Amino acid sequence: MKVDGRHIRTIAPGADGWSVDIIDQTKLPHVFEIKNLRTLDQACHAIRDMLVRGAPLIGATAAYGLCLAVREAPGDEAIDAACKKLSATRPTAVNLNWALASMRAALRGVEPRRRAALAYRHAAELCDEDVAVNRAIGAAGAALIADAGRGRKGDAVNVLTHCNAGWLATVDWGTALSPVYAAHDTGVDVHVWVDETRPRNQGAALTAWELSRHGVPHTVIADNTGGHLMQRDRVDLCIVGTDRTAANGDVCNKIGTYLKALAARDNRVPFYVALPSSTLDAALADGGQAPIEERDAGEVTHVTGVDPGGEVRSVRVTPEQSAAANYAFDVTPARLVTGLITERGVVEAKRESLRAAFPEKYSAEKYAGQ
Ligand code: MRU
């Protein structure tokens, strides 16, 4: 997508051809800053501390992190150690291990001196594939938005989204927001309700920034507002992303997604999940076993924003004596999901339907979690 008229991706090789440029998302929406990663440790830090975030972008960063490691030490043991380090950075987004497995498969049996060049080539391919997949999700999801708007006179189609599953969460285009961009770009009148998404406010900070840059009408709402809007017929459909979807269609996504799905069901609002197949974990029988990241309580006790003087500050919002807990993800049962918007079209959130759409993911070995 474009920033100040320049097309950029969230991750790309640096000017020297080997280091890696990312957008430091911890600074958005106040400061747009590109950061250059040169070591495996810097890549790990970028994922762990959420300079990059969003399942597909975490996968892409892990792939390039491995390139940085292989460039330094291309032997088998060093690759094993680098994968272990990268894999431990964040637990929930399955794209992290998916990307590392794909990188390892590409490097297997290759002479160590040829591995670095091959690793960079494969990481670039994974990134291109992510963009193509997201565009296909955009086309499939835009049709749903256009359908919701058919026959309307003057009223925008209202889409509610949670967290950030836009281009910042991927290499480009986004997952849940790709349909919004595709619909908007083809002239559909679409408006987005943006959940702020406490505690890290990915909606308020990142989704709102993206949508405003692209000129998509949107309104930021407090996390508790969606149910009220649905009761008043002010939401036509919900589209969210996912960090890991189980074999049976249970969806693990940013904390608070489940509550929106419950409200949507109670109000007969369609609830869609944009699912790139890299996020489908066929080795996970259902969402009950999904690893749920628990992050530092400081993200709950404090909020960060910019003061009138333009200074970015963090302030405490809870009493010093109060304990706080920070569960980063929850699981929405498949029965609450109207459909999964994938690169192969809209698929029912059911094991048989997912298996029919993505048979390669359900091979015996993969299902056994190997
Ligand atoms: O903790 P984050 O910001 O990495 O989590 C990302 C999300 O949960 C998003 O909602 C997203 O839908 C999944 S990634 C496209």
mmCIF file of C-alpha atoms and ligand atoms in Angstrom:
data_model
loop_
_atom_site.group_PDB
_atom_site.id
_atom_site.type_symbol
_atom_site.label_atom_id
_atom_site.label_comp_id
_atom_site.label_asym_id
_atom_site.label_seq_id
_atom_site.Cartn_x
_atom_site.Cartn_y
_atom_site.Cartn_z
ATOM 1 C CA MET A 1 0.000 0.000 0.000
ATOM 2 C CA LYS A 2 1.067 3.618 -0.271
ATOM 3 C CA VAL A 3 2.544 5.853 2.412
ATOM 4 C CA ASP A 4 2.846 9.481 1.351
ATOM 5 C CA GLY A 5 2.441 8.445 -2.270
ATOM 6 C CA ARG A 6 5.213 5.826 -2.129
ATOM 7 C CA HIS A 7 4.350 2.148 -2.426
ATOM 8 C CA ILE A 8 5.975 0.208 0.372
ATOM 9 C CA ARG A 9 5.727 -3.207 1.955
ATOM 10 C CA THR A 10 5.970 -3.806 5.694
ATOM 11 C CA ILE A 11 9.176 -5.792 5.247
ATOM 12 C CA ALA A 12 11.798 -5.752 2.503
ATOM 13 C CA PRO A 13 15.537 -6.204 2.002
ATOM 14 C CA GLY A 14 17.478 -3.035 2.880
ATOM 15 C CA ALA A 15 19.426 -0.906 0.382
ATOM 16 C CA ASP A 16 22.522 -3.090 0.906
ATOM 17 C CA GLY A 17 20.591 -6.135 -0.309
ATOM 18 C CA TRP A 18 21.071 -8.210 2.853
ATOM 19 C CA SER A 19 19.819 -6.339 5.927
ATOM 20 C CA VAL A 20 16.061 -6.095 6.452
ATOM 21 C CA ASP A 21 13.871 -2.994 6.603
ATOM 22 C CA ILE A 22 10.715 -3.006 8.710
ATOM 23 C CA ILE A 23 8.262 -0.357 9.874
ATOM 24 C CA ASP A 24 8.569 0.181 13.626
ATOM 25 C CA GLN A 25 4.883 -0.268 14.471
ATOM 26 C CA THR A 26 5.370 0.651 18.139
ATOM 27 C CA LYS A 27 5.780 4.264 16.968
ATOM 28 C CA LEU A 28 2.612 4.444 14.861
ATOM 29 C CA PRO A 29 0.393 6.392 14.428
ATOM 30 C CA HIS A 30 2.536 9.238 15.754
ATOM 31 C CA VAL A 31 5.813 8.572 13.951
ATOM 32 C CA PHE A 32 6.454 6.624 10.736
ATOM 33 C CA GLU A 33 9.905 5.132 11.042
ATOM 34 C CA ILE A 34 11.722 2.445 9.078
ATOM 35 C CA LYS A 35 14.065 0.329 11.155
ATOM 36 C CA ASN A 36 16.927 -1.679 9.722
ATOM 37 C CA LEU A 37 17.537 -5.196 11.133
ATOM 38 C CA ARG A 38 21.040 -6.637 10.759
ATOM 39 C CA THR A 39 21.184 -9.564 13.178
ATOM 40 C CA LEU A 40 19.151 -12.545 14.307
ATOM 41 C CA ASP A 41 18.810 -10.971 17.762
ATOM 42 C CA GLN A 42 17.395 -7.776 16.270
ATOM 43 C CA ALA A 43 14.832 -9.819 14.328
ATOM 44 C CA CYS A 44 13.848 -11.694 17.512
ATOM 45 C CA HIS A 45 13.499 -8.414 19.395
ATOM 46 C CA ALA A 46 11.355 -6.945 16.576
ATOM 47 C CA ILE A 47 8.898 -9.849 16.843
ATOM 48 C CA ARG A 48 8.881 -10.205 20.638
ATOM 49 C CA ASP A 49 8.478 -6.497 21.346
ATOM 50 C CA MET A 50 5.955 -6.066 18.542
ATOM 51 C CA LEU A 51 7.845 -3.663 16.292
ATOM 52 C CA VAL A 52 6.315 -6.064 13.785
ATOM 53 C CA ARG A 53 3.154 -7.969 14.621
ATOM 54 C CA GLY A 54 0.231 -9.709 12.955
ATOM 55 C CA ALA A 55 0.481 -13.399 12.106
ATOM 56 C CA PRO A 56 1.591 -13.154 8.445
ATOM 57 C CA LEU A 57 4.157 -10.427 9.119
ATOM 58 C CA ILE A 58 5.536 -12.346 12.101
ATOM 59 C CA GLY A 59 6.070 -15.281 9.687
ATOM 60 C CA ALA A 60 7.797 -13.071 7.108
ATOM 61 C CA THR A 61 10.044 -11.525 9.761
ATOM 62 C CA ALA A 62 10.994 -14.964 11.059
ATOM 63 C CA ALA A 63 11.931 -15.986 7.496
ATOM 64 C CA TYR A 64 14.179 -12.947 7.064
ATOM 65 C CA GLY A 65 15.520 -13.379 10.612
ATOM 66 C CA LEU A 66 16.680 -16.823 9.578
ATOM 67 C CA CYS A 67 18.347 -15.298 6.492
ATOM 68 C CA LEU A 68 20.331 -12.982 8.776
ATOM 69 C CA ALA A 69 21.359 -15.977 10.881
ATOM 70 C CA VAL A 70 22.316 -18.155 7.904
ATOM 71 C CA ARG A 71 24.420 -15.360 6.463
ATOM 72 C CA GLU A 72 26.509 -15.420 9.662
ATOM 73 C CA ALA A 73 26.556 -19.178 10.243
ATOM 74 C CA PRO A 74 25.137 -21.526 7.586
ATOM 75 C CA GLY A 75 25.750 -24.849 9.384
ATOM 76 C CA ASP A 76 22.977 -27.221 10.511
ATOM 77 C CA GLU A 77 23.506 -26.625 14.212
ATOM 78 C CA ALA A 78 23.438 -22.857 13.855
ATOM 79 C CA ILE A 79 20.239 -23.075 11.794
ATOM 80 C CA ASP A 80 18.604 -25.267 14.447
ATOM 81 C CA ALA A 81 19.578 -22.803 17.165
ATOM 82 C CA ALA A 82 18.336 -19.798 15.156
ATOM 83 C CA CYS A 83 14.981 -21.483 14.476
ATOM 84 C CA LYS A 84 14.602 -22.284 18.165
ATOM 85 C CA LYS A 85 15.290 -18.674 19.104
ATOM 86 C CA LEU A 86 12.873 -17.266 16.531
ATOM 87 C CA SER A 87 10.190 -19.795 17.366
ATOM 88 C CA ALA A 88 10.258 -18.753 21.041
ATOM 89 C CA THR A 89 9.535 -15.086 20.338
ATOM 90 C CA ARG A 90 5.718 -15.298 20.253
ATOM 91 C CA PRO A 91 3.588 -18.386 20.808
ATOM 92 C CA THR A 92 0.182 -17.884 19.217
ATOM 93 C CA ALA A 93 0.605 -16.941 15.539
ATOM 94 C CA VAL A 94 1.200 -20.246 13.774
ATOM 95 C CA ASN A 95 2.691 -18.462 10.741
ATOM 96 C CA LEU A 96 5.911 -18.146 12.708
ATOM 97 C CA ASN A 97 6.567 -21.891 12.729
ATOM 98 C CA TRP A 98 4.984 -22.317 9.304
ATOM 99 C CA ALA A 99 7.512 -19.889 7.790
ATOM 100 C CA LEU A 100 10.441 -21.475 9.641
ATOM 101 C CA ALA A 101 9.398 -24.970 8.493
ATOM 102 C CA SER A 102 9.184 -23.742 4.914
ATOM 103 C CA MET A 103 12.624 -22.110 5.143
ATOM 104 C CA ARG A 104 14.168 -25.276 6.613
ATOM 105 C CA ALA A 105 12.629 -27.408 3.895
ATOM 106 C CA ALA A 106 14.096 -25.098 1.232
ATOM 107 C CA LEU A 107 17.573 -25.292 2.818
ATOM 108 C CA ARG A 108 17.571 -29.034 3.476
ATOM 109 C CA GLY A 109 20.344 -30.894 1.629
ATOM 110 C CA VAL A 110 21.866 -27.664 0.267
ATOM 111 C CA GLU A 111 25.608 -27.064 0.649
ATOM 112 C CA PRO A 112 26.202 -24.572 3.509
ATOM 113 C CA ARG A 113 28.051 -22.065 1.269
ATOM 114 C CA ARG A 114 24.980 -21.793 -0.979
ATOM 115 C CA ARG A 115 22.422 -21.515 1.803
ATOM 116 C CA ALA A 116 22.404 -17.752 2.408
ATOM 117 C CA ALA A 117 21.511 -16.830 -1.186
ATOM 118 C CA LEU A 118 18.851 -19.520 -1.252
ATOM 119 C CA ALA A 119 17.407 -18.388 2.097
ATOM 120 C CA TYR A 120 16.984 -14.801 0.861
ATOM 121 C CA ARG A 121 15.345 -16.074 -2.330
ATOM 122 C CA HIS A 122 12.922 -18.247 -0.411
ATOM 123 C CA ALA A 123 12.046 -15.502 2.100
ATOM 124 C CA ALA A 124 11.241 -13.195 -0.828
ATOM 125 C CA GLU A 125 9.032 -15.911 -2.340
ATOM 126 C CA LEU A 126 7.142 -16.333 0.938
ATOM 127 C CA CYS A 127 6.551 -12.586 1.022
ATOM 128 C CA ASP A 128 5.297 -12.505 -2.578
ATOM 129 C CA GLU A 129 3.039 -15.448 -1.813
ATOM 130 C CA ASP A 130 1.594 -13.601 1.191
ATOM 131 C CA VAL A 131 0.739 -10.617 -1.018
ATOM 132 C CA ALA A 132 -0.930 -12.824 -3.649
ATOM 133 C CA VAL A 133 -2.911 -14.725 -1.001
ATOM 134 C CA ASN A 134 -4.103 -11.493 0.596
ATOM 135 C CA ARG A 135 -5.221 -10.099 -2.744
ATOM 136 C CA ALA A 136 -7.267 -13.239 -3.350
ATOM 137 C CA ILE A 137 -8.817 -12.882 0.127
ATOM 138 C CA GLY A 138 -9.599 -9.277 -0.814
ATOM 139 C CA ALA A 139 -11.446 -10.323 -3.970
ATOM 140 C CA ALA A 140 -13.476 -13.010 -2.171
ATOM 141 C CA GLY A 141 -14.350 -10.728 0.748
ATOM 142 C CA ALA A 142 -15.121 -7.655 -1.387
ATOM 143 C CA ALA A 143 -17.935 -9.618 -3.018
ATOM 144 C CA LEU A 144 -19.514 -10.110 0.449
ATOM 145 C CA ILE A 145 -19.283 -6.379 1.154
ATOM 146 C CA ALA A 146 -20.708 -5.501 -2.254
ATOM 147 C CA ASP A 147 -23.584 -7.976 -1.700
ATOM 148 C CA ALA A 148 -24.384 -6.382 1.653
ATOM 149 C CA GLY A 149 -24.611 -3.004 -0.075
ATOM 150 C CA ARG A 150 -26.740 -4.071 -3.034
ATOM 151 C CA GLY A 151 -30.008 -2.175 -3.293
ATOM 152 C CA ARG A 152 -28.914 0.385 -0.703
ATOM 153 C CA LYS A 153 -29.675 4.036 -1.359
ATOM 154 C CA GLY A 154 -26.981 6.318 -0.047
ATOM 155 C CA ASP A 155 -26.087 4.187 2.995
ATOM 156 C CA ALA A 156 -22.559 2.883 3.391
ATOM 157 C CA VAL A 157 -21.953 -0.788 4.186
ATOM 158 C CA ASN A 158 -20.787 -0.882 7.797
ATOM 159 C CA VAL A 159 -18.020 -3.381 8.542
ATOM 160 C CA LEU A 160 -16.815 -3.916 12.109
ATOM 161 C CA THR A 161 -13.246 -5.109 12.622
ATOM 162 C CA HIS A 162 -11.137 -5.916 15.656
ATOM 163 C CA CYS A 163 -7.400 -5.405 16.217
ATOM 164 C CA ASN A 164 -5.311 -4.803 13.109
ATOM 165 C CA ALA A 165 -5.519 -7.283 10.295
ATOM 166 C CA GLY A 166 -4.659 -4.755 7.632
ATOM 167 C CA TRP A 167 -1.565 -4.366 5.496
ATOM 168 C CA LEU A 168 0.532 -3.630 8.579
ATOM 169 C CA ALA A 169 -0.211 -7.138 9.882
ATOM 170 C CA THR A 170 0.929 -8.755 6.636
ATOM 171 C CA VAL A 171 3.476 -8.071 3.909
ATOM 172 C CA ASP A 172 0.864 -6.052 2.004
ATOM 173 C CA TRP A 173 -2.929 -5.650 1.624
ATOM 174 C CA GLY A 174 -3.874 -7.313 4.890
ATOM 175 C CA THR A 175 -6.275 -10.140 5.610
ATOM 176 C CA ALA A 176 -9.495 -8.759 7.163
ATOM 177 C CA LEU A 177 -8.939 -5.306 5.643
ATOM 178 C CA SER A 178 -8.036 -6.566 2.181
ATOM 179 C CA PRO A 179 -11.748 -6.995 1.292
ATOM 180 C CA VAL A 180 -12.388 -3.473 2.593
ATOM 181 C CA TYR A 181 -9.635 -1.989 0.401
ATOM 182 C CA ALA A 182 -10.785 -4.012 -2.606
ATOM 183 C CA ALA A 183 -14.416 -2.928 -2.133
ATOM 184 C CA HIS A 184 -13.479 0.718 -1.535
ATOM 185 C CA ASP A 185 -11.165 0.788 -4.566
ATOM 186 C CA THR A 186 -13.965 -0.470 -6.819
ATOM 187 C CA GLY A 187 -16.378 2.214 -5.686
ATOM 188 C CA VAL A 188 -18.374 0.409 -2.990
ATOM 189 C CA ASP A 189 -19.418 2.832 -0.248
ATOM 190 C CA VAL A 190 -17.896 1.179 2.810
ATOM 191 C CA HIS A 191 -17.402 2.456 6.355
ATOM 192 C CA VAL A 192 -15.425 0.638 9.052
ATOM 193 C CA TRP A 193 -16.123 0.539 12.793
ATOM 194 C CA VAL A 194 -12.652 0.142 14.289
ATOM 195 C CA ASP A 195 -12.462 -1.515 17.737
ATOM 196 C CA GLU A 196 -9.718 0.273 19.671
ATOM 197 C CA THR A 197 -8.462 -3.162 20.874
ATOM 198 C CA ARG A 198 -7.084 -2.730 24.342
ATOM 199 C CA PRO A 199 -4.573 -3.189 25.771
ATOM 200 C CA ARG A 200 -2.191 -2.369 22.912
ATOM 201 C CA ASN A 201 -4.735 -0.476 20.833
ATOM 202 C CA GLN A 202 -3.827 -1.997 17.477
ATOM 203 C CA GLY A 203 -7.225 -0.833 16.171
ATOM 204 C CA ALA A 204 -7.003 2.760 17.366
ATOM 205 C CA ALA A 205 -3.345 3.149 16.447
ATOM 206 C CA LEU A 206 -2.772 0.937 13.397
ATOM 207 C CA THR A 207 -6.081 0.121 11.693
ATOM 208 C CA ALA A 208 -7.222 3.736 11.968
ATOM 209 C CA TRP A 209 -3.865 4.941 10.589
ATOM 210 C CA GLU A 210 -4.013 2.585 7.629
ATOM 211 C CA LEU A 211 -7.607 3.393 6.767
ATOM 212 C CA SER A 212 -7.038 7.131 7.040
ATOM 213 C CA ARG A 213 -3.973 6.898 4.772
ATOM 214 C CA HIS A 214 -6.025 5.048 2.166
ATOM 215 C CA GLY A 215 -9.033 7.355 2.493
ATOM 216 C CA VAL A 216 -11.476 4.714 3.762
ATOM 217 C CA PRO A 217 -14.215 6.223 5.973
ATOM 218 C CA HIS A 218 -13.974 4.801 9.476
ATOM 219 C CA THR A 219 -14.811 5.493 13.116
ATOM 220 C CA VAL A 220 -12.798 4.313 16.118
ATOM 221 C CA ILE A 221 -14.980 2.898 18.898
ATOM 222 C CA ALA A 222 -14.265 1.714 22.439
ATOM 223 C CA ASP A 223 -14.041 -2.065 22.603
ATOM 224 C CA ASN A 224 -17.369 -2.394 24.389
ATOM 225 C CA THR A 225 -19.392 -0.587 21.723
ATOM 226 C CA GLY A 226 -19.888 -3.261 19.051
ATOM 227 C CA GLY A 227 -22.831 -5.013 20.727
ATOM 228 C CA HIS A 228 -24.776 -1.772 21.013
ATOM 229 C CA LEU A 229 -24.153 -0.907 17.352
ATOM 230 C CA MET A 230 -25.254 -4.373 16.278
ATOM 231 C CA GLN A 231 -28.504 -4.048 18.266
ATOM 232 C CA ARG A 232 -29.212 -0.794 16.406
ATOM 233 C CA ASP A 233 -28.571 -2.336 12.942
ATOM 234 C CA ARG A 234 -25.444 -0.280 12.459
ATOM 235 C CA VAL A 235 -23.170 -3.188 11.574
ATOM 236 C CA ASP A 236 -23.736 -5.142 8.329
ATOM 237 C CA LEU A 237 -20.926 -7.591 8.801
ATOM 238 C CA CYS A 238 -17.915 -8.246 10.993
ATOM 239 C CA ILE A 239 -14.594 -9.217 9.431
ATOM 240 C CA VAL A 240 -11.656 -10.086 11.668
ATOM 241 C CA GLY A 241 -8.318 -11.802 11.170
ATOM 242 C CA THR A 242 -6.857 -14.821 12.906
ATOM 243 C CA ASP A 243 -3.525 -15.868 14.377
ATOM 244 C CA ARG A 244 -4.250 -19.592 14.311
ATOM 245 C CA THR A 245 -7.303 -21.473 13.103
ATOM 246 C CA ALA A 246 -7.717 -25.067 14.257
ATOM 247 C CA ALA A 247 -8.555 -28.050 12.048
ATOM 248 C CA ASN A 248 -12.235 -27.814 13.046
ATOM 249 C CA GLY A 249 -12.520 -24.100 12.210
ATOM 250 C CA ASP A 250 -12.197 -22.689 15.760
ATOM 251 C CA VAL A 251 -10.556 -19.291 15.435
ATOM 252 C CA CYS A 252 -7.867 -17.961 17.732
ATOM 253 C CA ASN A 253 -7.536 -14.194 17.399
ATOM 254 C CA LYS A 254 -6.874 -11.033 19.392
ATOM 255 C CA ILE A 255 -8.505 -10.957 22.823
ATOM 256 C CA GLY A 256 -12.069 -9.675 22.560
ATOM 257 C CA THR A 257 -12.847 -11.317 19.224
ATOM 258 C CA TYR A 258 -15.023 -13.969 20.931
ATOM 259 C CA LEU A 259 -17.236 -11.331 22.566
ATOM 260 C CA LYS A 260 -17.846 -9.697 19.169
ATOM 261 C CA ALA A 261 -18.756 -13.063 17.682
ATOM 262 C CA LEU A 262 -21.277 -13.652 20.496
ATOM 263 C CA ALA A 263 -22.853 -10.243 19.956
ATOM 264 C CA ALA A 264 -22.934 -10.850 16.200
ATOM 265 C CA ARG A 265 -24.724 -14.189 16.652
ATOM 266 C CA ASP A 266 -27.276 -12.652 19.033
ATOM 267 C CA ASN A 267 -28.019 -9.928 16.485
ATOM 268 C CA ARG A 268 -27.858 -12.083 13.305
ATOM 269 C CA VAL A 269 -24.889 -10.117 11.985
ATOM 270 C CA PRO A 270 -22.628 -12.246 9.722
ATOM 271 C CA PHE A 271 -19.260 -12.853 11.364
ATOM 272 C CA TYR A 272 -16.439 -13.582 8.897
ATOM 273 C CA VAL A 273 -12.818 -14.441 9.554
ATOM 274 C CA ALA A 274 -10.147 -13.761 6.909
ATOM 275 C CA LEU A 275 -7.896 -16.812 6.868
ATOM 276 C CA PRO A 276 -4.745 -17.134 4.772
ATOM 277 C CA SER A 277 -3.968 -20.857 4.641
ATOM 278 C CA SER A 278 -0.598 -20.180 6.315
ATOM 279 C CA THR A 279 -2.664 -19.518 9.474
ATOM 280 C CA LEU A 280 -4.541 -22.820 9.317
ATOM 281 C CA ASP A 281 -3.093 -25.243 11.866
ATOM 282 C CA ALA A 282 -4.469 -28.644 10.856
ATOM 283 C CA ALA A 283 -2.336 -30.237 13.591
ATOM 284 C CA LEU A 284 -4.517 -28.537 16.201
ATOM 285 C CA ALA A 285 -7.739 -30.529 16.550
ATOM 286 C CA ASP A 286 -9.692 -27.642 18.079
ATOM 287 C CA GLY A 287 -9.126 -24.205 19.559
ATOM 288 C CA GLY A 288 -9.087 -25.492 23.149
ATOM 289 C CA GLN A 289 -5.421 -26.389 22.771
ATOM 290 C CA ALA A 290 -4.294 -23.135 21.130
ATOM 291 C CA PRO A 291 -1.375 -21.567 23.000
ATOM 292 C CA ILE A 292 -2.601 -18.244 24.370
ATOM 293 C CA GLU A 293 0.107 -15.661 24.825
ATOM 294 C CA GLU A 294 0.182 -13.885 28.190
ATOM 295 C CA ARG A 295 1.993 -10.590 27.927
ATOM 296 C CA ASP A 296 3.378 -8.113 30.440
ATOM 297 C CA ALA A 297 0.705 -6.674 32.747
ATOM 298 C CA GLY A 298 2.211 -3.245 32.111
ATOM 299 C CA GLU A 299 0.349 -3.190 28.795
ATOM 300 C CA VAL A 300 -2.904 -3.209 30.810
ATOM 301 C CA THR A 301 -1.891 -0.902 33.645
ATOM 302 C CA HIS A 302 -0.486 1.771 31.311
ATOM 303 C CA VAL A 303 -1.552 3.458 28.092
ATOM 304 C CA THR A 304 0.668 5.205 25.603
ATOM 305 C CA GLY A 305 -0.269 8.295 23.631
ATOM 306 C CA VAL A 306 0.979 11.641 22.453
ATOM 307 C CA ASP A 307 0.656 14.753 24.612
ATOM 308 C CA PRO A 308 -0.318 18.200 23.262
ATOM 309 C CA GLY A 309 3.374 19.023 22.871
ATOM 310 C CA GLY A 310 3.854 16.053 20.522
ATOM 311 C CA GLU A 311 5.725 13.969 23.099
ATOM 312 C CA VAL A 312 4.887 10.250 23.201
ATOM 313 C CA ARG A 313 4.193 9.286 26.819
ATOM 314 C CA SER A 314 3.056 6.272 28.788
ATOM 315 C CA VAL A 315 0.738 6.854 31.759
ATOM 316 C CA ARG A 316 -0.678 4.532 34.419
ATOM 317 C CA VAL A 317 -4.467 4.038 34.431
ATOM 318 C CA THR A 318 -4.837 1.570 37.323
ATOM 319 C CA PRO A 319 -4.112 1.858 41.063
ATOM 320 C CA GLU A 320 -0.561 0.817 41.864
ATOM 321 C CA GLN A 321 -1.874 -1.880 44.252
ATOM 322 C CA SER A 322 -4.095 -3.626 41.692
ATOM 323 C CA ALA A 323 -2.953 -6.755 39.954
ATOM 324 C CA ALA A 324 -3.505 -6.927 36.196
ATOM 325 C CA ALA A 325 -3.594 -9.809 33.711
ATOM 326 C CA ASN A 326 -2.881 -9.602 30.011
ATOM 327 C CA TYR A 327 -4.233 -12.496 27.926
ATOM 328 C CA ALA A 328 -3.475 -11.543 24.348
ATOM 329 C CA PHE A 329 -5.776 -13.917 22.417
ATOM 330 C CA ASP A 330 -9.048 -15.808 22.731
ATOM 331 C CA VAL A 331 -10.807 -18.555 20.816
ATOM 332 C CA THR A 332 -14.050 -18.097 18.904
ATOM 333 C CA PRO A 333 -15.795 -21.449 18.416
ATOM 334 C CA ALA A 334 -16.396 -22.416 14.786
ATOM 335 C CA ARG A 335 -20.172 -22.464 15.369
ATOM 336 C CA LEU A 336 -20.126 -18.648 15.725
ATOM 337 C CA VAL A 337 -18.230 -18.101 12.455
ATOM 338 C CA THR A 338 -20.360 -17.456 9.361
ATOM 339 C CA GLY A 339 -17.503 -18.207 6.986
ATOM 340 C CA LEU A 340 -13.746 -18.190 6.519
ATOM 341 C CA ILE A 341 -12.586 -15.869 3.732
ATOM 342 C CA THR A 342 -9.600 -17.680 2.242
ATOM 343 C CA GLU A 343 -7.457 -17.394 -0.875
ATOM 344 C CA ARG A 344 -9.598 -20.239 -2.257
ATOM 345 C CA GLY A 345 -12.917 -18.521 -1.626
ATOM 346 C CA VAL A 346 -15.307 -18.454 1.319
ATOM 347 C CA VAL A 347 -15.164 -21.753 3.216
ATOM 348 C CA GLU A 348 -17.455 -23.019 5.987
ATOM 349 C CA ALA A 349 -15.777 -23.115 9.411
ATOM 350 C CA LYS A 350 -16.027 -26.911 9.530
ATOM 351 C CA ARG A 351 -13.379 -29.607 9.455
ATOM 352 C CA GLU A 352 -14.772 -31.316 6.312
ATOM 353 C CA SER A 353 -15.087 -28.038 4.397
ATOM 354 C CA LEU A 354 -11.600 -26.909 5.362
ATOM 355 C CA ARG A 355 -10.177 -30.314 4.493
ATOM 356 C CA ALA A 356 -11.875 -30.178 1.075
ATOM 357 C CA ALA A 357 -10.510 -26.675 0.406
ATOM 358 C CA PHE A 358 -6.987 -27.338 1.738
ATOM 359 C CA PRO A 359 -6.347 -31.098 1.441
ATOM 360 C CA GLU A 360 -2.567 -30.582 1.541
ATOM 361 C CA LYS A 361 -2.869 -29.194 5.066
ATOM 362 C CA TYR A 362 -4.717 -32.292 6.281
ATOM 363 C CA SER A 363 -2.235 -34.930 5.156
ATOM 364 C CA ALA A 364 -1.669 -37.673 7.773
ATOM 365 C CA GLU A 365 1.778 -36.362 8.789
ATOM 366 C CA LYS A 366 0.655 -32.770 9.213
ATOM 367 C CA TYR A 367 -2.387 -33.808 11.202
ATOM 368 C CA ALA A 368 -0.108 -35.668 13.580
ATOM 369 C CA GLY A 369 1.598 -32.362 14.158
ATOM 370 C CA GLN A 370 4.956 -33.261 12.615
HETATM 371 O O1 MRU B 1 -0.764 -9.362 18.887
HETATM 372 P P1 MRU B 1 -0.830 -9.005 17.429
HETATM 373 O O2 MRU B 1 -1.004 -7.557 17.157
HETATM 374 O O3 MRU B 1 0.318 -9.633 16.658
HETATM 375 O O4 MRU B 1 -2.149 -9.768 16.949
HETATM 376 C C1 MRU B 1 -2.659 -9.666 15.669
HETATM 377 C C2 MRU B 1 -4.078 -10.025 15.676
HETATM 378 O O5 MRU B 1 -4.553 -10.733 16.521
HETATM 379 C C3 MRU B 1 -4.907 -9.493 14.612
HETATM 380 O O6 MRU B 1 -6.235 -9.393 15.047
HETATM 381 C C4 MRU B 1 -4.949 -10.236 13.353
HETATM 382 O O7 MRU B 1 -6.227 -10.450 12.966
HETATM 383 C C5 MRU B 1 -4.315 -11.523 13.187
HETATM 384 S S1 MRU B 1 -3.033 -11.258 12.093
HETATM 385 C C6 MRU B 1 -3.720 -10.858 10.560
#
